[in-house]
GROMACS .gro file of C-alpha atoms in nm:
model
  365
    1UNK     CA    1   4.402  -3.275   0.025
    2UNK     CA    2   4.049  -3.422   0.038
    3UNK     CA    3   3.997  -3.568  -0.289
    4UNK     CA    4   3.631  -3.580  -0.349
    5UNK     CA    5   3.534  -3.850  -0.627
    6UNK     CA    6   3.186  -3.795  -0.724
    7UNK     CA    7   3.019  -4.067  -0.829
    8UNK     CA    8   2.740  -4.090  -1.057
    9UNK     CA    9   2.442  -4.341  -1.080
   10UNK     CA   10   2.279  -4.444  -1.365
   11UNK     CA   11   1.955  -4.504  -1.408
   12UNK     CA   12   1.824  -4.826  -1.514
   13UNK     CA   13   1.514  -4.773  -1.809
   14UNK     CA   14   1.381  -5.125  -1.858
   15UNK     CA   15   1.341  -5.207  -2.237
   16UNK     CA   16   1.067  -5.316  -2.383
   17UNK     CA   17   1.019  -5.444  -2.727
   18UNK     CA   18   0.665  -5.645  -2.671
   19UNK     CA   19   0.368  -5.469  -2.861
   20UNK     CA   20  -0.011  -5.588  -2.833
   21UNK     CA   21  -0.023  -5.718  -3.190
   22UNK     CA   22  -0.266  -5.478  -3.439
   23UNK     CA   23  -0.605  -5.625  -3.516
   24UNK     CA   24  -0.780  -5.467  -3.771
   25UNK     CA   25  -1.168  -5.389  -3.719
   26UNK     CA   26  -1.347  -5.469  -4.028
   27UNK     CA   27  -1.772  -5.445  -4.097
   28UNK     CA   28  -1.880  -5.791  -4.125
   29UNK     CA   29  -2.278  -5.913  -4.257
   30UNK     CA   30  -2.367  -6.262  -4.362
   31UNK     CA   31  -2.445  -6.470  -4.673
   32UNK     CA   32  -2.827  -6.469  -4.699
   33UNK     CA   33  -3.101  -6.621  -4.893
   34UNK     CA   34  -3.240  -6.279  -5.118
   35UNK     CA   35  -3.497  -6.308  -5.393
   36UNK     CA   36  -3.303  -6.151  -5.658
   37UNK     CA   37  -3.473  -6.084  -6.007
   38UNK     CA   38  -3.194  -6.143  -6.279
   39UNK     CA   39  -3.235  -6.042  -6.666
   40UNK     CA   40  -3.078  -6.170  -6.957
   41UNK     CA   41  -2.974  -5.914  -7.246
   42UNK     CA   42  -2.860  -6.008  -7.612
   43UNK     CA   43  -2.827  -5.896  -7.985
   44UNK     CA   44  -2.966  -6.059  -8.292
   45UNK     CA   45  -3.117  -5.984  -8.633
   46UNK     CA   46  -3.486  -5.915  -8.716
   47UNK     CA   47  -3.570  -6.183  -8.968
   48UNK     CA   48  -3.929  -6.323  -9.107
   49UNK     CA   49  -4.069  -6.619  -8.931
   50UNK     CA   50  -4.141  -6.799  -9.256
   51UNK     CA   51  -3.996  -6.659  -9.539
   52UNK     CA   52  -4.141  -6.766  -9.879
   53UNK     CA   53  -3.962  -6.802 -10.235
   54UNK     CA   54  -4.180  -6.710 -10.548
   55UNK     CA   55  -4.101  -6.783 -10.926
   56UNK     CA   56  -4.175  -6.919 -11.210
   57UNK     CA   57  -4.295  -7.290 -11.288
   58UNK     CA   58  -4.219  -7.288 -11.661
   59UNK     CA   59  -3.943  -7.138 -11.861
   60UNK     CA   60  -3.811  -6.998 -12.164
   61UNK     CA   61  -4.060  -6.723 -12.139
   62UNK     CA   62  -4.004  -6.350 -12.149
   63UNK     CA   63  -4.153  -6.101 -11.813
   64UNK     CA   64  -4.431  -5.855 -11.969
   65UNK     CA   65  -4.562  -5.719 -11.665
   66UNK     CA   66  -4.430  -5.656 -11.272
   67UNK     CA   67  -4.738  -5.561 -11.069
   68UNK     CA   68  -4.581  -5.528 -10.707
   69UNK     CA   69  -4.293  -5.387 -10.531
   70UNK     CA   70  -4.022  -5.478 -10.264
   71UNK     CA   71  -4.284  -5.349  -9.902
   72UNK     CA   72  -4.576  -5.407 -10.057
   73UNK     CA   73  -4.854  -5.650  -9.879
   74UNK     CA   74  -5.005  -5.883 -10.065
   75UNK     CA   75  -5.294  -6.127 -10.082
   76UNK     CA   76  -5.299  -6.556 -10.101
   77UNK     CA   77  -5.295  -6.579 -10.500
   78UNK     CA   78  -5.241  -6.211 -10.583
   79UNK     CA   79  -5.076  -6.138 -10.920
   80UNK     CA   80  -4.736  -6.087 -10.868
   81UNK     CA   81  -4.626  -6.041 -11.270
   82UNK     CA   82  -4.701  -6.202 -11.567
   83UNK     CA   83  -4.478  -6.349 -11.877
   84UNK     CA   84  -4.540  -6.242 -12.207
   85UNK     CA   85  -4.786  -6.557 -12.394
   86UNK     CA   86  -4.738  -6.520 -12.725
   87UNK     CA   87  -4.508  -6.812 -12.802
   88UNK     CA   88  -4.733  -6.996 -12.609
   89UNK     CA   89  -5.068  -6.905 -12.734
   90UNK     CA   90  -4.899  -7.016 -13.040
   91UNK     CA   91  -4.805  -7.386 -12.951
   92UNK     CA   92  -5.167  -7.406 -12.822
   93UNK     CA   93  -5.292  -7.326 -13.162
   94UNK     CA   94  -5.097  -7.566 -13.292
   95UNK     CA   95  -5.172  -7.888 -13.019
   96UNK     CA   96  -5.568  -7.778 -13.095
   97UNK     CA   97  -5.490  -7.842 -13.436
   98UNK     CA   98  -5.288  -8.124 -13.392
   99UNK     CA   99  -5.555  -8.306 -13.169
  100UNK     CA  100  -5.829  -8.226 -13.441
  101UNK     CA  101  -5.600  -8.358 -13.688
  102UNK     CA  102  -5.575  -8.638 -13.446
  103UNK     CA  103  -5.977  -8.674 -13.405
  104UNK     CA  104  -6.044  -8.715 -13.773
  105UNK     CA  105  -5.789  -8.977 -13.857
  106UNK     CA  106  -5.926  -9.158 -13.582
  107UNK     CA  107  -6.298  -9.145 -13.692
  108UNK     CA  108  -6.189  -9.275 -14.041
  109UNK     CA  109  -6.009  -9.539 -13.876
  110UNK     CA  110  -6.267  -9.698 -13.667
  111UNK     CA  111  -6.480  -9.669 -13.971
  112UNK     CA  112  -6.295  -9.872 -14.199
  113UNK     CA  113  -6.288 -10.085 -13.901
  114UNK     CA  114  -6.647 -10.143 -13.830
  115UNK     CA  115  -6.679 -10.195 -14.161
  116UNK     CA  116  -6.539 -10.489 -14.202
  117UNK     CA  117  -6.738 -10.639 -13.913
  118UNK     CA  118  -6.986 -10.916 -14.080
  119UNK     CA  119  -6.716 -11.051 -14.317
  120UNK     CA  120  -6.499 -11.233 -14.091
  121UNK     CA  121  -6.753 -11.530 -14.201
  122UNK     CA  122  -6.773 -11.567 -14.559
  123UNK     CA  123  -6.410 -11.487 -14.597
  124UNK     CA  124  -6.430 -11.171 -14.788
  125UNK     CA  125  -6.167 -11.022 -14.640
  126UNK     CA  126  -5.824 -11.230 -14.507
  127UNK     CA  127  -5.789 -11.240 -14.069
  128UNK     CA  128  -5.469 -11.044 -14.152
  129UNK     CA  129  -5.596 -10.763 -14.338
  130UNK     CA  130  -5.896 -10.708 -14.061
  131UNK     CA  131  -5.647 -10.747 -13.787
  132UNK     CA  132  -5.464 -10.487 -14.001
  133UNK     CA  133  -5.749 -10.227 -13.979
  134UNK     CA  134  -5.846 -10.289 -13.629
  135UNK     CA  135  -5.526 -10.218 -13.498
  136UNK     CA  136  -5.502  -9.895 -13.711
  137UNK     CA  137  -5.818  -9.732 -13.591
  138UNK     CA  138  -5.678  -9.854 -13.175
  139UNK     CA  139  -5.357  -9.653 -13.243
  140UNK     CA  140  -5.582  -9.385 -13.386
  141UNK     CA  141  -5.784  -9.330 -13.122
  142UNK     CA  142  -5.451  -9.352 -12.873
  143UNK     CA  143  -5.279  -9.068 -13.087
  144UNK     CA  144  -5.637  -8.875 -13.036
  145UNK     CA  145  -5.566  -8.934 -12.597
  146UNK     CA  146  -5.179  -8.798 -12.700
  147UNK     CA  147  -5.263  -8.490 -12.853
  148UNK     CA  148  -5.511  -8.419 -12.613
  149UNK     CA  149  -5.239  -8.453 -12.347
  150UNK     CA  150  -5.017  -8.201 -12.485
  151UNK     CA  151  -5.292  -7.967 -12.529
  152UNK     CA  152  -5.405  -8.000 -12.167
  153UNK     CA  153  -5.069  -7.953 -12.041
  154UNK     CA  154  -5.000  -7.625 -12.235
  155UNK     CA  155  -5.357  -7.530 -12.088
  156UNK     CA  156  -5.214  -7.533 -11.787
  157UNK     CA  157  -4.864  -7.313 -11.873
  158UNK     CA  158  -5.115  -7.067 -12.004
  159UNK     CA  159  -5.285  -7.041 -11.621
  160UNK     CA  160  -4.905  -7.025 -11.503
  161UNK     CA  161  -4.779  -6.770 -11.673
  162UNK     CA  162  -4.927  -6.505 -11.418
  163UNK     CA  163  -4.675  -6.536 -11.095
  164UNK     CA  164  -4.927  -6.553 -10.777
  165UNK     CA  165  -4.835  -6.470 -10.366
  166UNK     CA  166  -4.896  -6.835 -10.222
  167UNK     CA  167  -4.943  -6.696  -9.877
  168UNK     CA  168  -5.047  -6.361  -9.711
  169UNK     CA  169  -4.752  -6.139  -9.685
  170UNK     CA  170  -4.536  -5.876  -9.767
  171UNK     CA  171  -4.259  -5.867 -10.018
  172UNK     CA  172  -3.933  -5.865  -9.874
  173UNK     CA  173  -3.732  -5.849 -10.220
  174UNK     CA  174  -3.797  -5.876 -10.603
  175UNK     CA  175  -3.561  -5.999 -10.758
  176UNK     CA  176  -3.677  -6.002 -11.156
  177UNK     CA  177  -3.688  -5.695 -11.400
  178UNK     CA  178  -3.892  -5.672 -11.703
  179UNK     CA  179  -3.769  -5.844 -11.981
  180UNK     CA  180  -3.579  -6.084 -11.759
  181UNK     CA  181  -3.671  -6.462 -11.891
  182UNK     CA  182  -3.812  -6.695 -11.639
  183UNK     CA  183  -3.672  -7.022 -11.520
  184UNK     CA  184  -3.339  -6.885 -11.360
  185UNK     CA  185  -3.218  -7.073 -11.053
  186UNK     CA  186  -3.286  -6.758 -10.833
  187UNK     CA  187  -3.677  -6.679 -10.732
  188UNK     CA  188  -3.830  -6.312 -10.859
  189UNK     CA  189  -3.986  -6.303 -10.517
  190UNK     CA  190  -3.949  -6.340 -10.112
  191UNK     CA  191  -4.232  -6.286  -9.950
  192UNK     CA  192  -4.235  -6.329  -9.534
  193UNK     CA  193  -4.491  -6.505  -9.464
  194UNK     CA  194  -4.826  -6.339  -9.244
  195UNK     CA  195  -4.615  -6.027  -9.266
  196UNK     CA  196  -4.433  -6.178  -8.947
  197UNK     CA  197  -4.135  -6.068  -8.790
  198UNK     CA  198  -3.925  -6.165  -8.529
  199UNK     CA  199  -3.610  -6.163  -8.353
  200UNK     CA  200  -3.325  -6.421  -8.424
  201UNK     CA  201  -3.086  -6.348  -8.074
  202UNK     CA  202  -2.776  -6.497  -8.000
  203UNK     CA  203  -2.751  -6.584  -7.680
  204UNK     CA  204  -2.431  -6.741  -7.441
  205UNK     CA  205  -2.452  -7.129  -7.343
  206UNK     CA  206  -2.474  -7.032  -6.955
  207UNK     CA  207  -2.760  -6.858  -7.028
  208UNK     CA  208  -3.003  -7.038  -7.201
  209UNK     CA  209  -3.112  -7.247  -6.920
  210UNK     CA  210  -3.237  -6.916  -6.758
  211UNK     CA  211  -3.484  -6.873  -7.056
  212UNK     CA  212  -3.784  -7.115  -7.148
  213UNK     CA  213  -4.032  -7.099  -7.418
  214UNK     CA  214  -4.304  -6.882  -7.371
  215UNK     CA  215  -4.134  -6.636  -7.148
  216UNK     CA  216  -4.168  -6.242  -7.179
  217UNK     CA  217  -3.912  -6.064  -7.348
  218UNK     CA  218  -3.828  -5.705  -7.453
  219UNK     CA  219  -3.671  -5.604  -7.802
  220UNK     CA  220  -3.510  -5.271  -7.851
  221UNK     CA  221  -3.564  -5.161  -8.187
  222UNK     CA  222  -3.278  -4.885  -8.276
  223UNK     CA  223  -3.508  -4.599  -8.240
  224UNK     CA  224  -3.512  -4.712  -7.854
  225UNK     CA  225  -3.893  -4.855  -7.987
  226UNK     CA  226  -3.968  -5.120  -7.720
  227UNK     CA  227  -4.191  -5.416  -7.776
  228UNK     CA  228  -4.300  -5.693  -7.592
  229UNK     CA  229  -4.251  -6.046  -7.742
  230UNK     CA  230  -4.231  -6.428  -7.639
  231UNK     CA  231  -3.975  -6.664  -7.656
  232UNK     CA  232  -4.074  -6.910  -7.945
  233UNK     CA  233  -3.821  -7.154  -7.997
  234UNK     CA  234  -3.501  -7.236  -7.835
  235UNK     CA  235  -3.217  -7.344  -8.076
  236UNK     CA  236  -3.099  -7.692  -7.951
  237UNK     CA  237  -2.774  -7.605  -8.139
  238UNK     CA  238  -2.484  -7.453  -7.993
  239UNK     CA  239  -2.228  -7.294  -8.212
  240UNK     CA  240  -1.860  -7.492  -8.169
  241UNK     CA  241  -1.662  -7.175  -8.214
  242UNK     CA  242  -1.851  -6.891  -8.039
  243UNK     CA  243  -2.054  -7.113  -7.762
  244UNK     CA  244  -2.362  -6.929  -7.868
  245UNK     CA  245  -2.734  -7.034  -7.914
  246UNK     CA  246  -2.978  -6.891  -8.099
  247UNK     CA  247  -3.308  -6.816  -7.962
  248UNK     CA  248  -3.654  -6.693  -8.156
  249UNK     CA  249  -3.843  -6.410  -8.012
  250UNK     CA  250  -4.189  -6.386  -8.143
  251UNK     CA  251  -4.317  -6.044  -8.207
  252UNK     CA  252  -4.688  -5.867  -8.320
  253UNK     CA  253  -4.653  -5.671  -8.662
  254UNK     CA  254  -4.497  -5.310  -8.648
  255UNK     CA  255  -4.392  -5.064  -8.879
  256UNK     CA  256  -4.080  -5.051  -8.715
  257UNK     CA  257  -4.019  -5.410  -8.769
  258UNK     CA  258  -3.738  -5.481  -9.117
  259UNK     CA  259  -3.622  -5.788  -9.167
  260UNK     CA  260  -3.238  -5.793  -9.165
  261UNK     CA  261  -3.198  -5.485  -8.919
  262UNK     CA  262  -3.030  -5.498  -8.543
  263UNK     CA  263  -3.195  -5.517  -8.246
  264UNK     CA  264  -3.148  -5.618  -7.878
  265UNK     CA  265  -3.361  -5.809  -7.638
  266UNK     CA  266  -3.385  -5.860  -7.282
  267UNK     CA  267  -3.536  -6.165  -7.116
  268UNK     CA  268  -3.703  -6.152  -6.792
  269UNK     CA  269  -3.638  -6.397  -6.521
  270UNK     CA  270  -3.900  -6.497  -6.224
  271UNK     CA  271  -3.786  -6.354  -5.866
  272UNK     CA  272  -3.599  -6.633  -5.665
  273UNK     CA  273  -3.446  -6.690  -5.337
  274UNK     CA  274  -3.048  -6.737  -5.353
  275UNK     CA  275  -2.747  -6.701  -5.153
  276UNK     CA  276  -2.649  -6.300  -5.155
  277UNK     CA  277  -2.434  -6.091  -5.005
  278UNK     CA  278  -2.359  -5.697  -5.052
  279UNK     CA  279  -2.161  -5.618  -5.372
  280UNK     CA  280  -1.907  -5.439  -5.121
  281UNK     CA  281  -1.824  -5.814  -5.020
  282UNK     CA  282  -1.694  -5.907  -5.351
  283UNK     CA  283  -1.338  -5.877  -5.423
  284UNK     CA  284  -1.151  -5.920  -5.730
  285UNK     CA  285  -0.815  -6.095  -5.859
  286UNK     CA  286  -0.640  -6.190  -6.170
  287UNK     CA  287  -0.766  -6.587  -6.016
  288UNK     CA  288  -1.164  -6.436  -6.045
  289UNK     CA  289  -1.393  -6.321  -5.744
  290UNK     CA  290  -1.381  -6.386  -5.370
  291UNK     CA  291  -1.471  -6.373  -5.067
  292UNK     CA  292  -1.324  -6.309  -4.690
  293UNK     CA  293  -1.500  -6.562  -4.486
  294UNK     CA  294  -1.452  -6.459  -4.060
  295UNK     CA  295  -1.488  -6.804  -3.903
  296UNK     CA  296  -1.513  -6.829  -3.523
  297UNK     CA  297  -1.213  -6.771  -3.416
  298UNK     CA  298  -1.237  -6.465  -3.581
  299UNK     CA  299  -1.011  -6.501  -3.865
  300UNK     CA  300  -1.006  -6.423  -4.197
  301UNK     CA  301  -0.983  -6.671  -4.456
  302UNK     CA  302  -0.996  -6.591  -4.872
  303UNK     CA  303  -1.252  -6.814  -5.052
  304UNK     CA  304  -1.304  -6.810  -5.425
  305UNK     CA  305  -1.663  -6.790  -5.544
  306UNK     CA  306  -1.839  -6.766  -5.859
  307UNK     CA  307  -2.100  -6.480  -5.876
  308UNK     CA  308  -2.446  -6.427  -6.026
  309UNK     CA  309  -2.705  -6.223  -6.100
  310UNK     CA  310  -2.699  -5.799  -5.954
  311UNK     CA  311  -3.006  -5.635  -5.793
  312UNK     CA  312  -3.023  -5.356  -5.542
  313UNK     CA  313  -2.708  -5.379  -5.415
  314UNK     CA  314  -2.681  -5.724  -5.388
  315UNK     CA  315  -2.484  -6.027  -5.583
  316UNK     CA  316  -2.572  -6.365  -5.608
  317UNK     CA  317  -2.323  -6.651  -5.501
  318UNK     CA  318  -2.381  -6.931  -5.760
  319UNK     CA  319  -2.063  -7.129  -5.594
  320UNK     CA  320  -1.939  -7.053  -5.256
  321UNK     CA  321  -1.965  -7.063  -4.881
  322UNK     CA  322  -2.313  -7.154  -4.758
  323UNK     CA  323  -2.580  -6.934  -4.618
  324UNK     CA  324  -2.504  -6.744  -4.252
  325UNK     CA  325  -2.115  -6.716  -4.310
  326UNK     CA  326  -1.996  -6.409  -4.216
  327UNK     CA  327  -1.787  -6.247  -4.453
  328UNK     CA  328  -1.618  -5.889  -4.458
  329UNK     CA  329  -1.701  -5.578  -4.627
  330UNK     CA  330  -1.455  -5.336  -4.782
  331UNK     CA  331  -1.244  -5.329  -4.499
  332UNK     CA  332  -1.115  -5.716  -4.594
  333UNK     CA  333  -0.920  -5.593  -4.894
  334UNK     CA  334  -0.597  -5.640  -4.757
  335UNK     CA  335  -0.678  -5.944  -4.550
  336UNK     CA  336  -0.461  -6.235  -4.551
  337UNK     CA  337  -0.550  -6.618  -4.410
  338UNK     CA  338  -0.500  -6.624  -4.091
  339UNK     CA  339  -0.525  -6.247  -4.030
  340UNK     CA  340  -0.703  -6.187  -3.678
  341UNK     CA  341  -0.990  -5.973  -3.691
  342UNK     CA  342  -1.242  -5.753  -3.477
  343UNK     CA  343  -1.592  -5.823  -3.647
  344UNK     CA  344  -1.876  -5.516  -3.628
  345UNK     CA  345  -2.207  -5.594  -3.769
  346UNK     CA  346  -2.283  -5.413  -4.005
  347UNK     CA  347  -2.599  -5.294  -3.855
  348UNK     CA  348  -2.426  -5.178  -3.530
  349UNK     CA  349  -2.104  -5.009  -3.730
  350UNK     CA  350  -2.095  -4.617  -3.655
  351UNK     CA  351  -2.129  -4.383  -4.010
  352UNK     CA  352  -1.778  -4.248  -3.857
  353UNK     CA  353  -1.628  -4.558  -3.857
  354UNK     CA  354  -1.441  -4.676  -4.170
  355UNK     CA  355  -1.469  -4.989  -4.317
  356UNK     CA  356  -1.077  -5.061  -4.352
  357UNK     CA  357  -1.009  -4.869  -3.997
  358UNK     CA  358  -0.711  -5.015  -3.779
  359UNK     CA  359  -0.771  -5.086  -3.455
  360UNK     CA  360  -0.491  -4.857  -3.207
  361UNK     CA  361  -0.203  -5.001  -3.162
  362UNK     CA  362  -0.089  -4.983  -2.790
  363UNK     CA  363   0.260  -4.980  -2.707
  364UNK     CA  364   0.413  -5.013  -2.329
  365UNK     CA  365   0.772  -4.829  -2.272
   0.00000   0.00000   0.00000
């Protein structure tokens, strides 16, 4: 018996576990210098520029007559209202007749007086009973100057007791009613001053230095009413608790324009070259914005930055890498330090070609 062993041979497959390590292809463009034309926008209240408080010099007396109303536009020394004279006609009856009262005993006095000059010299009459007489008809004629006084100053109560607009204006609010007795602590008018009103805005810390007096702005009355104004003042408070500033916005006369309503405003900034890139280069985290910079070597690297102003497309980098780095597009989302990288200018990158497209992996077996 032939015994046939059959013998098999295996074949040896050489294993291979070494891969060409993935890079991904990412769109890359640079940090450049772009003239970008920011804007700042904020919210305030329409108040006057001056605002005027009206009332009454002299009290104690009753309001007869109220001859304007809250919107109306009055003149420089228009009469506002007028208080009710009668108890004051009646002390100027009585000063007039005080002061003649005062008048006569005074010419009797200085009579008796000049009288008496001539006898100082033959002793007729003692030194004491002519000093007597001449210091009478002296405090006469100083009661005479007294009464005058008071009559002169109830003269001039009687030309204040009409209330008159010291300024061109309109009335913002009247506060008195007929009957109402003058000399309370609050004023029976407010007038604004030149019928001019503007806009009080509040406006954030970091953005005040982009805003100068002078400047165009824009406010935006409720009824989407646009007008043009000018940066008046510039607060050089800022509030403790909110970090805000307050900034004046000067505005022509419109019928639009109430003091104490809402309105925005939006300040206009000169065009200026700064660092840019494309908003697609800006990627968020709970840490703020960044960037991934592609240094020469082509890797990626993640660099915090603090952004700017927005125009076309385009953000400004206040705080960051300096102008020429490259940085990735979209496609650097899910970049890590250190991550290798195949750069394609933006310019030269396909439309079929996605921004966050892996390169093939190749794989030898």
């Amino acid at each position: 018996m032939i015994l046939l062993v059959g013998c098999s041979k295996e074949e040896n497959v050489p294993e291979t576990n070494t891969k060409e390590l993935g890079t991904r292809t990412v769109s890359v463009d640079s940090i450049t210098l772009r003239p970008m034309t920011g804007s700042v926008t904020a919210s305030g209240l329409l108040l006057p520029r001056e605002e005027v408080a009206v009332g009454s010099e002299i009290s104690g007396y009753r309001v007869a007559e109220l001859l304007v109303d809250e919107g109306a536009t009055v003149k420089k020394n228009q009469v506002l209202a007028r208080l009710d004279p009668s108890l004051l006609l009646a002390k100027i009856a009585q000063a007039e007749a005080s002061l003649s009262q005062a008048k006569t005993t005074a010419n009797q006095s200085r009579a008796e007086s000049d009288r008496l000059k001539g006898y100082e010299d033959i002793g007729a009459f003692s030194e004491e009973e002519i000093a007597t007489r001449v210091a009478k008809a002296e405090n006469a004629e100083a009661g005479v100057d007294v009464a005058q006084a008071q009559l002169n100053e109830l003269q001039t109560q009687k030309q204040r007791m009409e209330i008159r607009a010291p300024v061109d204006g309109f009335v913002l609010e009247r506060q008195v009613r007929l009957g109402d007795v003058s000399g309370q602590s609050q004023p029976m008018f407010r007038l604004a001053s030149n019928s001019l009103i503007e806009m009080d805005a509040e406006v954030p810390e970091d953005d005040l230095a982009n805003i100068t007096v002078g400047q165009e702005a824009t406010v935006i009355l409720p009824s989407s009413t646009e007008l043009q104004g000018k940066v008046r003042l510039l607060s050089p408070r800022i509030d403790p608790q909110t970090k805000l500033g307050r900034v004046r916005v000067q505005l022509l006369t419109h019928p639009e324009l109430r003091a104490g309503g809402y309105a925005k405003v939006v300040f206009g900034q000169v065009s200026t070259p700064v660092p840019a890139v494309p908003e697609k280069a800006v990627q968020f985290e709970a840490s703020g914005s960044l960037l991934i910079v592609i240094d020469d070597n082509n890797l990626a690297r993640r660099v915090s930055i603090e952004t700017g102003a927005r125009n076309d497309g385009f953000v400004e980098i206040k705080k960051g890498p300096a102008v020429g780095t490259r940085v990735a597009l979209g496609g650097g989302a899910f970049l890590l330090d250190g991550d290798p990288v195949k750069p394609i200018s933006k310019a030269s990158t396909p439309d079929d070609i996605s921004d966050n497209a892996d390169s093939d992996t190749k794989v030898n077996s």
